[in-house]
Coordinates of N, CA, C and O and ligand atoms in Angstrom, one line a residue:
X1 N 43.2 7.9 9.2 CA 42.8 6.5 9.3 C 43.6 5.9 10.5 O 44.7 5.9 10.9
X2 N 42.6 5.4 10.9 CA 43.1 4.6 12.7 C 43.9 3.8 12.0 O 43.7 3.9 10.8
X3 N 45.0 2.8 12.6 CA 46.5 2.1 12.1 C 46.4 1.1 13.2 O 46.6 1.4 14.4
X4 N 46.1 -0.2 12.7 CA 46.1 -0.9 14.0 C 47.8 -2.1 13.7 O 47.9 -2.7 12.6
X5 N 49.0 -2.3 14.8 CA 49.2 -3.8 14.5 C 48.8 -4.7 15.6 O 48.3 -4.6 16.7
X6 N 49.4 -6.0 14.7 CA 49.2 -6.8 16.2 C 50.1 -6.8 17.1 O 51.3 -6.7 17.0
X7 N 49.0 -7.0 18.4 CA 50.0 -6.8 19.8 C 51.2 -8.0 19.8 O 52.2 -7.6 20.4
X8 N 51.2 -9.0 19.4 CA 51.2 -10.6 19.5 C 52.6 -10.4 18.1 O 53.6 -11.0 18.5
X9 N 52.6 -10.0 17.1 CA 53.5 -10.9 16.2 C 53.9 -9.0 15.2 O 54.8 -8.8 14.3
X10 N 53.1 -8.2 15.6 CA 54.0 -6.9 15.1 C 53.0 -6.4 13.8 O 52.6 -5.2 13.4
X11 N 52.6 -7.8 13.1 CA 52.0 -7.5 11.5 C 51.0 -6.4 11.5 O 50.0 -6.3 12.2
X12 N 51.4 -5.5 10.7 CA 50.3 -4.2 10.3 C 48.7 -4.8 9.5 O 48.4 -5.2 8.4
X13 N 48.0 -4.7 11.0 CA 47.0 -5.4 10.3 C 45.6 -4.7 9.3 O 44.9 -5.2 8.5
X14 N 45.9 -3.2 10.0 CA 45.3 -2.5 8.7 C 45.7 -2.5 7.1 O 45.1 -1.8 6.3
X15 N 46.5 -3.1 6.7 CA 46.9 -2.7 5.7 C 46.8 -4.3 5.0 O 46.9 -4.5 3.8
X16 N 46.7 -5.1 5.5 CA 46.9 -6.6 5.0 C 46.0 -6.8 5.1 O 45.8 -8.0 4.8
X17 N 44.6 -5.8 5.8 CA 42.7 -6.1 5.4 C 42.5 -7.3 6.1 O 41.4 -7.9 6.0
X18 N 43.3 -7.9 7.0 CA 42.5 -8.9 7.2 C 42.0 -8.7 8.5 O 42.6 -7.7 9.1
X19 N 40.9 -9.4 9.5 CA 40.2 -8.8 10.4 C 40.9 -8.6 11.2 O 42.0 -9.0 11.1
X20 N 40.3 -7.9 12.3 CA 40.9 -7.7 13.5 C 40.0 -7.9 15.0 O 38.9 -7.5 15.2
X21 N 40.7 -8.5 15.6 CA 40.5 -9.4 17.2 C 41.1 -8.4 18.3 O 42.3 -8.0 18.3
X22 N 40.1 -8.1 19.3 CA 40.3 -7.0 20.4 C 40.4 -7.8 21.2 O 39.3 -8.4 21.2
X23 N 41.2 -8.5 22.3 CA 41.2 -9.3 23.5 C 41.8 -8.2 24.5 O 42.8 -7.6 24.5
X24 N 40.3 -8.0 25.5 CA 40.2 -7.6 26.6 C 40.3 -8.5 27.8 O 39.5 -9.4 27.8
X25 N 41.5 -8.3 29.2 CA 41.4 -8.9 30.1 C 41.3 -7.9 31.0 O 41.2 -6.7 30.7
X26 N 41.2 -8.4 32.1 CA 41.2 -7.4 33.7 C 41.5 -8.5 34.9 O 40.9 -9.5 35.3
X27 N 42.5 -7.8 35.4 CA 43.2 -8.6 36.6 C 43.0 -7.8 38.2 O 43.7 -6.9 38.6
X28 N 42.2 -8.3 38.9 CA 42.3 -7.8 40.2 C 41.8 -8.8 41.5 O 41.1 -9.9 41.3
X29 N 42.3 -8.3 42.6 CA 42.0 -8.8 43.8 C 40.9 -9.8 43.6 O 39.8 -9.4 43.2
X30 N 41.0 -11.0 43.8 CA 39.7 -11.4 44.0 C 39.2 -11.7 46.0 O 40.0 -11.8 46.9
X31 N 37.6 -11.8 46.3 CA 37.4 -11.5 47.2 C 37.2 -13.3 47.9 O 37.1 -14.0 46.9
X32 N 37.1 -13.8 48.7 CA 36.6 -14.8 49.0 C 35.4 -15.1 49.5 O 34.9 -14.5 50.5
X33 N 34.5 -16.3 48.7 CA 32.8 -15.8 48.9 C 32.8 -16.4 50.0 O 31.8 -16.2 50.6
X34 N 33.9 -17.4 50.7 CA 33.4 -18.1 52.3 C 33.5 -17.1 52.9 O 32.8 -17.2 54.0
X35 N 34.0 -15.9 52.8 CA 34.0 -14.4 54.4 C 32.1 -14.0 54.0 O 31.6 -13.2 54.8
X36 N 31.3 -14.5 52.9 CA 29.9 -13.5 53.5 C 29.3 -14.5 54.2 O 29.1 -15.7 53.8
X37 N 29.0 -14.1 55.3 CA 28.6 -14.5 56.5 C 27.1 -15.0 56.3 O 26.5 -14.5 55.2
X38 N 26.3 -15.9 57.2 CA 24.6 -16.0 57.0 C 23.6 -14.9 57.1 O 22.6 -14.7 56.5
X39 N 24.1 -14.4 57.9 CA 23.1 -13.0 57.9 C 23.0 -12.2 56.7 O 22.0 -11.7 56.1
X40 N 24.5 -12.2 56.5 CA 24.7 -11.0 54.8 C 23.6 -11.8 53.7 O 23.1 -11.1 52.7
X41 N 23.2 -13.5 54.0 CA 22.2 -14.3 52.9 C 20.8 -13.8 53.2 O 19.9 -13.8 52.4
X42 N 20.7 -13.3 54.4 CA 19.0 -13.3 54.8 C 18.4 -12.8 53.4 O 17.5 -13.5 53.1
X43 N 18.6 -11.8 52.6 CA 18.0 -11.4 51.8 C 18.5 -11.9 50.0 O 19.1 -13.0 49.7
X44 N 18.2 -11.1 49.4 CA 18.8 -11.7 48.2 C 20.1 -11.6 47.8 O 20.7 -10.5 47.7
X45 N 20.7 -13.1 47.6 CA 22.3 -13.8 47.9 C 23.0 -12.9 47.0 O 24.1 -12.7 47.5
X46 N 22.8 -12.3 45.9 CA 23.2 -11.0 44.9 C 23.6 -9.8 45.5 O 24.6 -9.2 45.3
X47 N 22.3 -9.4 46.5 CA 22.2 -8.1 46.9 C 23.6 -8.0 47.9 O 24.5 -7.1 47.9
X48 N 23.6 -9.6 48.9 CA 24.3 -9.4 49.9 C 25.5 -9.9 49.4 O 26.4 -10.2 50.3
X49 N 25.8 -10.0 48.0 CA 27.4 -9.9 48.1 C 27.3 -8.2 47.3 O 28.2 -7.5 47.8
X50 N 26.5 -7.6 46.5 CA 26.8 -6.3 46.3 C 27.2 -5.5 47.3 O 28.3 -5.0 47.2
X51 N 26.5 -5.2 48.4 CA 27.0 -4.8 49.8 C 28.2 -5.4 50.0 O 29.1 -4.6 49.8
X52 N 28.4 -6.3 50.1 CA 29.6 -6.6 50.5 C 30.7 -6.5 50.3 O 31.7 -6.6 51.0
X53 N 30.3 -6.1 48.6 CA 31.7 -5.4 47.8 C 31.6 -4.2 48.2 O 32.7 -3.8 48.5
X54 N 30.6 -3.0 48.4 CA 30.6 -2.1 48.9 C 31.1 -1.9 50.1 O 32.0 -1.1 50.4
X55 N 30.7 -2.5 50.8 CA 31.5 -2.4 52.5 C 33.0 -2.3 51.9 O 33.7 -1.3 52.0
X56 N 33.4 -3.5 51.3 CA 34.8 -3.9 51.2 C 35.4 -2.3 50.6 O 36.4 -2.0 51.2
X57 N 35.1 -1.2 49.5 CA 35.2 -0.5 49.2 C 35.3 0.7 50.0 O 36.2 1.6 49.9
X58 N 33.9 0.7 51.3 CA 34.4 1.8 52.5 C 35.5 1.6 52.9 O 36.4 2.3 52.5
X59 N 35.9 0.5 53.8 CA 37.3 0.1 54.3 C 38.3 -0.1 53.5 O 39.4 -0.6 53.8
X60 N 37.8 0.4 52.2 CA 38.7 0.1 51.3 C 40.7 0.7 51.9 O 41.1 0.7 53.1
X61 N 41.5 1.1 50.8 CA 42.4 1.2 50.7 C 42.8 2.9 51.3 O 42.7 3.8 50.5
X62 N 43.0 3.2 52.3 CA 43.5 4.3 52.7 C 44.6 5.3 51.4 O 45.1 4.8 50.4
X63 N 45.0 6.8 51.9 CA 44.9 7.7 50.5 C 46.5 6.7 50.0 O 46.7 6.2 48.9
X64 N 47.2 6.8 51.0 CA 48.4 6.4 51.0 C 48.8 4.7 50.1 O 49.9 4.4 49.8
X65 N 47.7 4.0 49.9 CA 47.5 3.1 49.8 C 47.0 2.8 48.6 O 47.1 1.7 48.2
X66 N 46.4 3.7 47.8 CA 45.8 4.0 46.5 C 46.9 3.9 45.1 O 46.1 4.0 44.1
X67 N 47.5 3.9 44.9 CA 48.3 3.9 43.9 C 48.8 2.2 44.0 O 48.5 1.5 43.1
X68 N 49.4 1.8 45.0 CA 49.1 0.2 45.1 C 47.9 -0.3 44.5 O 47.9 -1.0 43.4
X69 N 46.7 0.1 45.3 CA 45.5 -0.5 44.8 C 45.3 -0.3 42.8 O 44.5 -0.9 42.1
X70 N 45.8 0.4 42.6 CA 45.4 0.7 41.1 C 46.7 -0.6 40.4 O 46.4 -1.4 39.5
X71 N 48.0 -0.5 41.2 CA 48.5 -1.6 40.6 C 47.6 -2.8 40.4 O 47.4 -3.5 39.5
X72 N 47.1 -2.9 41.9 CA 46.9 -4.4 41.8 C 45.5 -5.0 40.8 O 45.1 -6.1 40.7
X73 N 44.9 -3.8 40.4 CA 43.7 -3.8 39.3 C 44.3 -3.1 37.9 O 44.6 -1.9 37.7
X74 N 44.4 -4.2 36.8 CA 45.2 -4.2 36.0 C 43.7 -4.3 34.8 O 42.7 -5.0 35.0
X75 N 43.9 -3.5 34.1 CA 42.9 -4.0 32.6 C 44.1 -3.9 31.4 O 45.0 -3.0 31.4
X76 N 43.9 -5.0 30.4 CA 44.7 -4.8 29.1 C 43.8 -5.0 28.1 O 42.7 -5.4 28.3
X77 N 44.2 -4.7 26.9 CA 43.8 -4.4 25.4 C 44.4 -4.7 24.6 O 45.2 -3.9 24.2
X78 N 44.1 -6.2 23.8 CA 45.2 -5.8 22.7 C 44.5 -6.2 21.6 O 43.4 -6.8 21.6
X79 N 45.1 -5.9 20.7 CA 44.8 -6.0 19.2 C 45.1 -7.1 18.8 O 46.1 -7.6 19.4
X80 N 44.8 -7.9 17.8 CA 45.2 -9.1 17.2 C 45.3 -9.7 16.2 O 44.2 -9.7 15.6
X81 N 46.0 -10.3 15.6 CA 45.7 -10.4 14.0 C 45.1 -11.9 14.0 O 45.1 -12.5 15.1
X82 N 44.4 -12.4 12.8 CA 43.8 -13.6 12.9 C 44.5 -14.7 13.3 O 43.9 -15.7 13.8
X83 N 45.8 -14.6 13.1 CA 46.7 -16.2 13.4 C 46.9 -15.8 15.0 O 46.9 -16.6 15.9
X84 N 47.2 -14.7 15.4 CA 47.3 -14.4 17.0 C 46.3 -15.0 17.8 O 46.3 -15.7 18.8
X85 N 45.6 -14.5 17.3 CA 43.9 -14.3 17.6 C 43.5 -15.9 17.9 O 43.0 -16.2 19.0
X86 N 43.7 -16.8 17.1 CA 43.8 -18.5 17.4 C 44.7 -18.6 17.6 O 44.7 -19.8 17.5
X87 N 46.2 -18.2 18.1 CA 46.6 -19.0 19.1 C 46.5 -18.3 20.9 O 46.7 -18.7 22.0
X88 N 46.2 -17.2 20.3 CA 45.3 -16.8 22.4 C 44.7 -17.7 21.9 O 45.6 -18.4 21.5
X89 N 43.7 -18.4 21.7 CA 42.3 -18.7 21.7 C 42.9 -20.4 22.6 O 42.2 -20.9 23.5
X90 N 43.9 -20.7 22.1 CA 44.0 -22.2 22.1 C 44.9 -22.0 23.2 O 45.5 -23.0 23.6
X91 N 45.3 -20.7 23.8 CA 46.4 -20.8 25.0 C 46.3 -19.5 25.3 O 47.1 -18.6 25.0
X92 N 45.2 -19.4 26.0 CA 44.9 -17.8 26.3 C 46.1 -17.5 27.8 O 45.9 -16.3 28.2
X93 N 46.9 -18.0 28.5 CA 47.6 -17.9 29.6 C 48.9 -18.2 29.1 O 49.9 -18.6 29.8
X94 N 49.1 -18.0 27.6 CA 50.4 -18.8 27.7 C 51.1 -20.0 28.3 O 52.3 -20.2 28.0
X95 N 50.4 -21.0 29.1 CA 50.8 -22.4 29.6 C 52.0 -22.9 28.4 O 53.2 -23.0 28.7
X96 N 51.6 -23.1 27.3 CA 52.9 -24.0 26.4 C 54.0 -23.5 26.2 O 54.9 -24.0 25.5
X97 N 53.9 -21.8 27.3 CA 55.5 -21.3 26.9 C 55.7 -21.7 27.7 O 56.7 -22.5 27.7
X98 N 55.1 -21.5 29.2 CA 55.9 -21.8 30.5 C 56.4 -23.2 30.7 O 57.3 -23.6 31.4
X99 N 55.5 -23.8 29.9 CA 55.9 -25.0 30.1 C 57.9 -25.4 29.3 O 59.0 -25.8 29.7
X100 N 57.6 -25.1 28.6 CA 58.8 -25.1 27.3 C 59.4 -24.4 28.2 O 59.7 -25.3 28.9
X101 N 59.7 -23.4 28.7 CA 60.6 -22.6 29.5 C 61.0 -23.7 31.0 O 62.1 -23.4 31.5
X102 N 60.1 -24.8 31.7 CA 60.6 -25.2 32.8 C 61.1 -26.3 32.4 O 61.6 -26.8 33.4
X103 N 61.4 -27.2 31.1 CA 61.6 -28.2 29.9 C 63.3 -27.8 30.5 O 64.1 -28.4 31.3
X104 N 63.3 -26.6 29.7 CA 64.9 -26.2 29.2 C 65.5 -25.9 30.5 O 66.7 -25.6 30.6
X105 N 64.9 -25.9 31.1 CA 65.9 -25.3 32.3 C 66.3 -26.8 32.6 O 67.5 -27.0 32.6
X106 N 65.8 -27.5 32.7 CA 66.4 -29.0 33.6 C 67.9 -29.5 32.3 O 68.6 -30.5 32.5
Ligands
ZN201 ZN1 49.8 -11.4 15.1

């Protein structure tokens, strides 16, 4: 039997039956849509940013450079129990710690 806890607060949530919440994120580079140029529009505005992530992928990252590039594209997974689960929901960035954390410092 799979054994899940939560990522968030520890509680063994297989065993206490109550549901379980998968929050998937993924963090990477993002590209800037002002660099596709008018020409790259001539056709369909979809197509000409797909090429364009493709171009971006030729010139991509050299061999030496690849293990960087996997840092900087992050995916996570976590598990969650229902009270976790609502409060990602209501502060999916954690904002009210950071905030509480720049509070106490002053
Ligand atoms: Zn929890």
């Amino acid at each position: 039997m799979v054994h899940f806890t939560c990522d968030l607060c520890g509680k063994d949530i297989t065993s206490s039956g109550e549901d379980r919440f998968v929050v998937k994120m993924e963090a990477f580079p993002g590209f800037d849509p002002n660099e596709i140029k008018e020409e790259d529009l001539e056709d369909d505005p979809m197509e000409a940013v797909s090429d364009m992530i493709q171009r971006d992928e030729a010139f991509g990252p050299l061999d030496h450079e690849s293990a960087d590039d996997a840092c900087r594209r992050k995916g996570f997974r976590f598990d969650l129990c229902p009270s976790c689960h609502g409060k990602f929901l209501r502060d999916p960035l954690g904002k009210s710690h950071a905030n509480v954390f720049d509070f106490s410092k002053n």
